[in-house]
Amino acid sequence: AQSVTQPDIHITVSEGASLELRCNYSYGATPYLFWYVQSPGQGLQLLLKYFSGDTLVQGIKGFEAEFKRSQSSFNLRKPSVHWSDAAEYFCAVAPHGSSNTGKLIFGQGTTLQVKP
Amino acid sequence: ETGVTQSPTHLIKTRGQQVTLRCSSQSGHNTVSWYQQALGQGPQFIFQYYREEENGRGNFPPRFSGLQFPNYSSELNVNALELDDSALYLCASSLASIHEQFFGPGTRLTVL
């Protein structure tokens, strides 16, 4: 079955430090890959996506992610974290095929806490 | 450009009741997907509507049903509410040919 694993439930980093959030997926073929961020009481905002091509993807708010096919991973990174980055982060996959448009499968999420 | 909107923001119901949640898709988007997000969990796909037809369904019972209207807005209906239905319900809109989805702020449903 298709699944997404975010191994880290909770991560705390100091402001200005670098960040890496892990994501592994289980799927027969390379799916479409996404990272979303959710602030308390808010909906989900798309940070970045990978469909094909360059495996290093740039997103909004200074985030980037690298797709590694051999490891079935799509880890999210940021070189310097800001206090406003504290939120819940979700990795998601969508199977290929027009009939599967929009059927996102989400991981359980990683809560990011930023220390001053 | 108006984003995805959902109503109501919060809702409290009792077990056994029925509820209707509403979603207005982003301008130009013809596809609406609904997700259930339990506390501390990632969103779970409920179903998707495209051109007023259900276009795929997740692992949810038939008491979860939906509609999409000609203007692409959508409703999620849940009958015979159970305590476990308490969650944040998220609506997302997209263009059928594009996988990028735009989420609304959600409706927080509490079942007592």
GROMACS .gro file of C-alpha atoms in nm:
model
  228
    1ALA     CA    1   0.000   0.000   0.000
    2GLN     CA    2   0.109   0.353  -0.064
    3SER     CA    3   0.237   0.529   0.245
    4VAL     CA    4   0.435   0.828   0.362
    5THR     CA    5   0.657   0.821   0.670
    6GLN     CA    6   0.785   1.121   0.857
    7PRO     CA    7   1.013   0.965   1.118
    8ASP     CA    8   1.041   1.274   1.337
    9ILE     CA    9   0.722   1.366   1.520
   10HIS     CA   10   0.873   1.667   1.692
   11ILE     CA   11   1.189   1.868   1.619
   12THR     CA   12   1.333   2.164   1.809
   13VAL     CA   13   1.597   2.387   1.654
   14SER     CA   14   1.748   2.719   1.754
   15GLU     CA   15   1.670   3.025   1.550
   16GLY     CA   16   1.935   3.066   1.282
   17ALA     CA   17   2.025   2.698   1.281
   18SER     CA   18   1.979   2.473   0.980
   19LEU     CA   19   1.685   2.238   0.946
   20GLU     CA   20   1.617   1.906   0.779
   21LEU     CA   21   1.283   1.729   0.797
   22ARG     CA   22   1.275   1.372   0.674
   23CYS     CA   23   1.020   1.208   0.449
   24ASN     CA   24   1.015   0.857   0.305
   25TYR     CA   25   0.749   0.714   0.079
   26SER     CA   26   0.642   0.370  -0.028
   27TYR     CA   27   0.507   0.351  -0.379
   28GLY     CA   28   0.563   0.139  -0.690
   29ALA     CA   29   0.671   0.426  -0.911
   30THR     CA   30   0.795   0.777  -0.844
   31PRO     CA   31   0.489   0.973  -0.738
   32TYR     CA   32   0.441   1.345  -0.734
   33LEU     CA   33   0.588   1.479  -0.408
   34PHE     CA   34   0.488   1.776  -0.196
   35TRP     CA   35   0.568   1.954   0.127
   36TYR     CA   36   0.296   2.153   0.303
   37VAL     CA   37   0.309   2.371   0.613
   38GLN     CA   38   0.023   2.422   0.857
   39SER     CA   39   0.020   2.695   1.120
   40PRO     CA   40  -0.210   2.653   1.423
   41GLY     CA   41  -0.574   2.683   1.326
   42GLN     CA   42  -0.490   2.727   0.960
   43GLY     CA   43  -0.521   2.527   0.642
   44LEU     CA   44  -0.229   2.386   0.449
   45GLN     CA   45   0.009   2.598   0.245
   46LEU     CA   46   0.218   2.443  -0.030
   47LEU     CA   47   0.592   2.496   0.023
   48LEU     CA   48   0.721   2.311  -0.282
   49LYS     CA   49   0.657   2.022  -0.516
   50TYR     CA   50   0.847   1.773  -0.729
   51PHE     CA   51   0.704   1.632  -1.048
   52SER     CA   52   1.014   1.548  -1.254
   53GLY     CA   53   1.348   1.686  -1.364
   54ASP     CA   54   1.600   1.846  -1.130
   55THR     CA   55   1.596   1.657  -0.803
   56LEU     CA   56   1.669   1.967  -0.596
   57VAL     CA   57   1.354   2.175  -0.573
   58GLN     CA   58   1.328   2.532  -0.448
   59GLY     CA   59   1.018   2.650  -0.269
   60ILE     CA   60   0.878   2.947  -0.086
   61LYS     CA   61   1.008   3.096   0.239
   62GLY     CA   62   1.365   2.979   0.166
   63PHE     CA   63   1.285   2.607   0.177
   64GLU     CA   64   1.425   2.344  -0.057
   65ALA     CA   65   1.385   1.969  -0.089
   66GLU     CA   66   1.587   1.696  -0.251
   67PHE     CA   67   1.436   1.390  -0.415
   68LYS     CA   68   1.646   1.076  -0.385
   69ARG     CA   69   1.500   0.790  -0.585
   70SER     CA   70   1.738   0.528  -0.443
   71GLN     CA   71   1.625   0.611  -0.090
   72SER     CA   72   1.259   0.687  -0.169
   73SER     CA   73   1.309   1.010   0.020
   74PHE     CA   74   1.211   1.372  -0.022
   75ASN     CA   75   1.370   1.563   0.266
   76LEU     CA   76   1.295   1.928   0.334
   77ARG     CA   77   1.575   2.168   0.425
   78LYS     CA   78   1.629   2.527   0.524
   79PRO     CA   79   1.973   2.676   0.589
   80SER     CA   80   1.863   2.922   0.860
   81VAL     CA   81   1.540   2.886   1.053
   82HIS     CA   82   1.332   3.186   1.160
   83TRP     CA   83   1.099   3.193   1.461
   84SER     CA   84   0.805   3.225   1.220
   85ASP     CA   85   0.886   2.882   1.075
   86ALA     CA   86   0.744   2.714   1.387
   87ALA     CA   87   0.453   2.508   1.252
   88GLU     CA   88   0.346   2.158   1.148
   89TYR     CA   89   0.505   2.024   0.830
   90PHE     CA   90   0.351   1.755   0.615
   91CYS     CA   91   0.503   1.552   0.336
   92ALA     CA   92   0.255   1.421   0.080
   93VAL     CA   93   0.254   1.210  -0.234
   94ALA     CA   94   0.012   1.184  -0.523
   95PRO     CA   95   0.005   0.884  -0.754
   96HIS     CA   96   0.064   0.943  -1.122
   97GLY     CA   97  -0.225   0.931  -1.367
   98SER     CA   98  -0.493   1.181  -1.454
   99SER     CA   99  -0.757   0.978  -1.272
  100ASN     CA  100  -0.563   1.020  -0.952
  101THR     CA  101  -0.536   1.396  -0.959
  102GLY     CA  102  -0.558   1.541  -0.616
  103LYS     CA  103  -0.561   1.221  -0.413
  104LEU     CA  104  -0.287   1.322  -0.177
  105ILE     CA  105  -0.149   1.078   0.077
  106PHE     CA  106  -0.002   1.259   0.376
  107GLY     CA  107   0.251   1.167   0.638
  108GLN     CA  108   0.170   1.214   1.005
  109GLY     CA  109   0.352   1.544   1.018
  110THR     CA  110   0.650   1.690   1.200
  111THR     CA  111   0.603   1.965   1.456
  112LEU     CA  112   0.882   2.222   1.439
  113GLN     CA  113   0.958   2.427   1.746
  114VAL     CA  114   1.207   2.715   1.717
  115LYS     CA  115   1.405   2.827   2.022
  116PRO     CA  116   1.506   3.193   2.047
  117GLU     CA  117  -0.823   3.614  -0.702
  118THR     CA  118  -1.028   3.460  -0.421
  119GLY     CA  119  -0.881   3.160  -0.244
  120VAL     CA  120  -1.061   2.855  -0.113
  121THR     CA  121  -1.317   2.937   0.152
  122GLN     CA  122  -1.500   2.706   0.390
  123SER     CA  123  -1.799   2.746   0.617
  124PRO     CA  124  -1.867   2.727   0.898
  125THR     CA  125  -1.539   2.774   1.083
  126HIS     CA  126  -1.647   2.572   1.383
  127LEU     CA  127  -1.936   2.339   1.447
  128ILE     CA  128  -2.056   2.139   1.746
  129LYS     CA  129  -2.295   1.847   1.697
  130THR     CA  130  -2.414   1.554   1.901
  131ARG     CA  131  -2.378   1.189   1.816
  132GLY     CA  132  -2.633   1.067   1.561
  133GLN     CA  133  -2.692   1.408   1.407
  134GLN     CA  134  -2.618   1.507   1.050
  135VAL     CA  135  -2.388   1.788   0.932
  136THR     CA  136  -2.321   1.974   0.608
  137LEU     CA  137  -1.994   2.153   0.544
  138ARG     CA  138  -1.941   2.392   0.254
  139CYS     CA  139  -1.651   2.485   0.032
  140SER     CA  140  -1.604   2.744  -0.239
  141SER     CA  141  -1.320   2.659  -0.473
  142GLN     CA  142  -1.056   2.900  -0.596
  143SER     CA  143  -1.157   3.091  -0.906
  144GLY     CA  144  -1.111   2.880  -1.219
  145HIS     CA  145  -1.063   2.552  -1.035
  146ASN     CA  146  -1.295   2.268  -1.139
  147THR     CA  147  -1.191   1.997  -0.894
  148VAL     CA  148  -1.259   1.980  -0.522
  149SER     CA  149  -1.114   1.731  -0.276
  150TRP     CA  150  -1.213   1.678   0.086
  151TYR     CA  151  -0.985   1.561   0.366
  152GLN     CA  152  -1.036   1.472   0.731
  153GLN     CA  153  -0.759   1.566   0.974
  154ALA     CA  154  -0.789   1.414   1.320
  155LEU     CA  155  -0.596   1.577   1.601
  156GLY     CA  156  -0.224   1.506   1.571
  157GLN     CA  157  -0.261   1.329   1.237
  158GLY     CA  158  -0.206   1.408   0.873
  159PRO     CA  159  -0.507   1.472   0.651
  160GLN     CA  160  -0.688   1.165   0.516
  161PHE     CA  161  -0.844   1.176   0.169
  162ILE     CA  162  -1.224   1.142   0.180
  163PHE     CA  163  -1.325   1.194  -0.183
  164GLN     CA  164  -1.286   1.418  -0.483
  165TYR     CA  165  -1.537   1.581  -0.716
  166TYR     CA  166  -1.479   1.676  -1.075
  167ARG     CA  167  -1.751   1.821  -1.298
  168GLU     CA  168  -2.015   1.737  -1.038
  169GLU     CA  169  -1.922   1.368  -1.028
  170GLU     CA  170  -1.737   1.178  -0.757
  171ASN     CA  171  -1.390   1.105  -0.893
  172GLY     CA  172  -1.236   0.874  -0.638
  173ARG     CA  173  -1.297   0.796  -0.275
  174GLY     CA  174  -1.082   0.711   0.023
  175ASN     CA  175  -1.154   0.461   0.297
  176PHE     CA  176  -1.462   0.631   0.441
  177PRO     CA  177  -1.810   0.480   0.492
  178PRO     CA  178  -2.112   0.575   0.277
  179ARG     CA  179  -2.245   0.805   0.548
  180PHE     CA  180  -1.984   1.048   0.417
  181SER     CA  181  -2.126   1.192   0.097
  182GLY     CA  182  -2.074   1.498  -0.115
  183LEU     CA  183  -2.195   1.720  -0.390
  184GLN     CA  184  -2.038   1.954  -0.638
  185PHE     CA  185  -2.240   2.233  -0.796
  186PRO     CA  186  -2.215   2.389  -1.143
  187ASN     CA  187  -2.009   2.676  -1.001
  188TYR     CA  188  -1.766   2.410  -0.866
  189SER     CA  189  -1.846   2.479  -0.503
  190SER     CA  190  -1.896   2.168  -0.294
  191GLU     CA  191  -2.063   2.022   0.012
  192LEU     CA  192  -1.958   1.744   0.244
  193ASN     CA  193  -2.241   1.570   0.428
  194VAL     CA  194  -2.193   1.335   0.718
  195ASN     CA  195  -2.489   1.135   0.853
  196ALA     CA  196  -2.522   0.954   1.184
  197LEU     CA  197  -2.231   1.139   1.339
  198GLU     CA  198  -1.994   0.942   1.562
  199LEU     CA  199  -1.753   1.071   1.824
  200ASP     CA  200  -1.459   0.975   1.598
  201ASP     CA  201  -1.586   1.213   1.331
  202SER     CA  202  -1.452   1.499   1.542
  203ALA     CA  203  -1.179   1.650   1.326
  204LEU     CA  204  -1.071   1.936   1.105
  205TYR     CA  205  -1.228   1.899   0.762
  206LEU     CA  206  -1.024   2.048   0.482
  207CYS     CA  207  -1.134   2.130   0.134
  208ALA     CA  208  -0.884   2.171  -0.150
  209SER     CA  209  -0.939   2.289  -0.504
  210SER     CA  210  -0.733   2.234  -0.816
  211LEU     CA  211  -0.745   2.214  -1.192
  212ALA     CA  212  -0.810   1.860  -1.306
  213SER     CA  213  -0.494   1.846  -1.512
  214ILE     CA  214  -0.268   1.983  -1.241
  215HIS     CA  215  -0.181   1.815  -0.914
  216GLU     CA  216  -0.118   2.130  -0.715
  217GLN     CA  217  -0.397   2.176  -0.463
  218PHE     CA  218  -0.496   2.484  -0.271
  219PHE     CA  219  -0.643   2.430   0.072
  220GLY     CA  220  -0.904   2.623   0.262
  221PRO     CA  221  -0.874   2.703   0.633
  222GLY     CA  222  -1.091   2.409   0.732
  223THR     CA  223  -1.401   2.348   0.943
  224ARG     CA  224  -1.347   2.224   1.297
  225LEU     CA  225  -1.621   1.970   1.379
  226THR     CA  226  -1.673   1.855   1.735
  227VAL     CA  227  -1.910   1.565   1.803
  228LEU     CA  228  -2.029   1.529   2.161
   0.00000   0.00000   0.00000
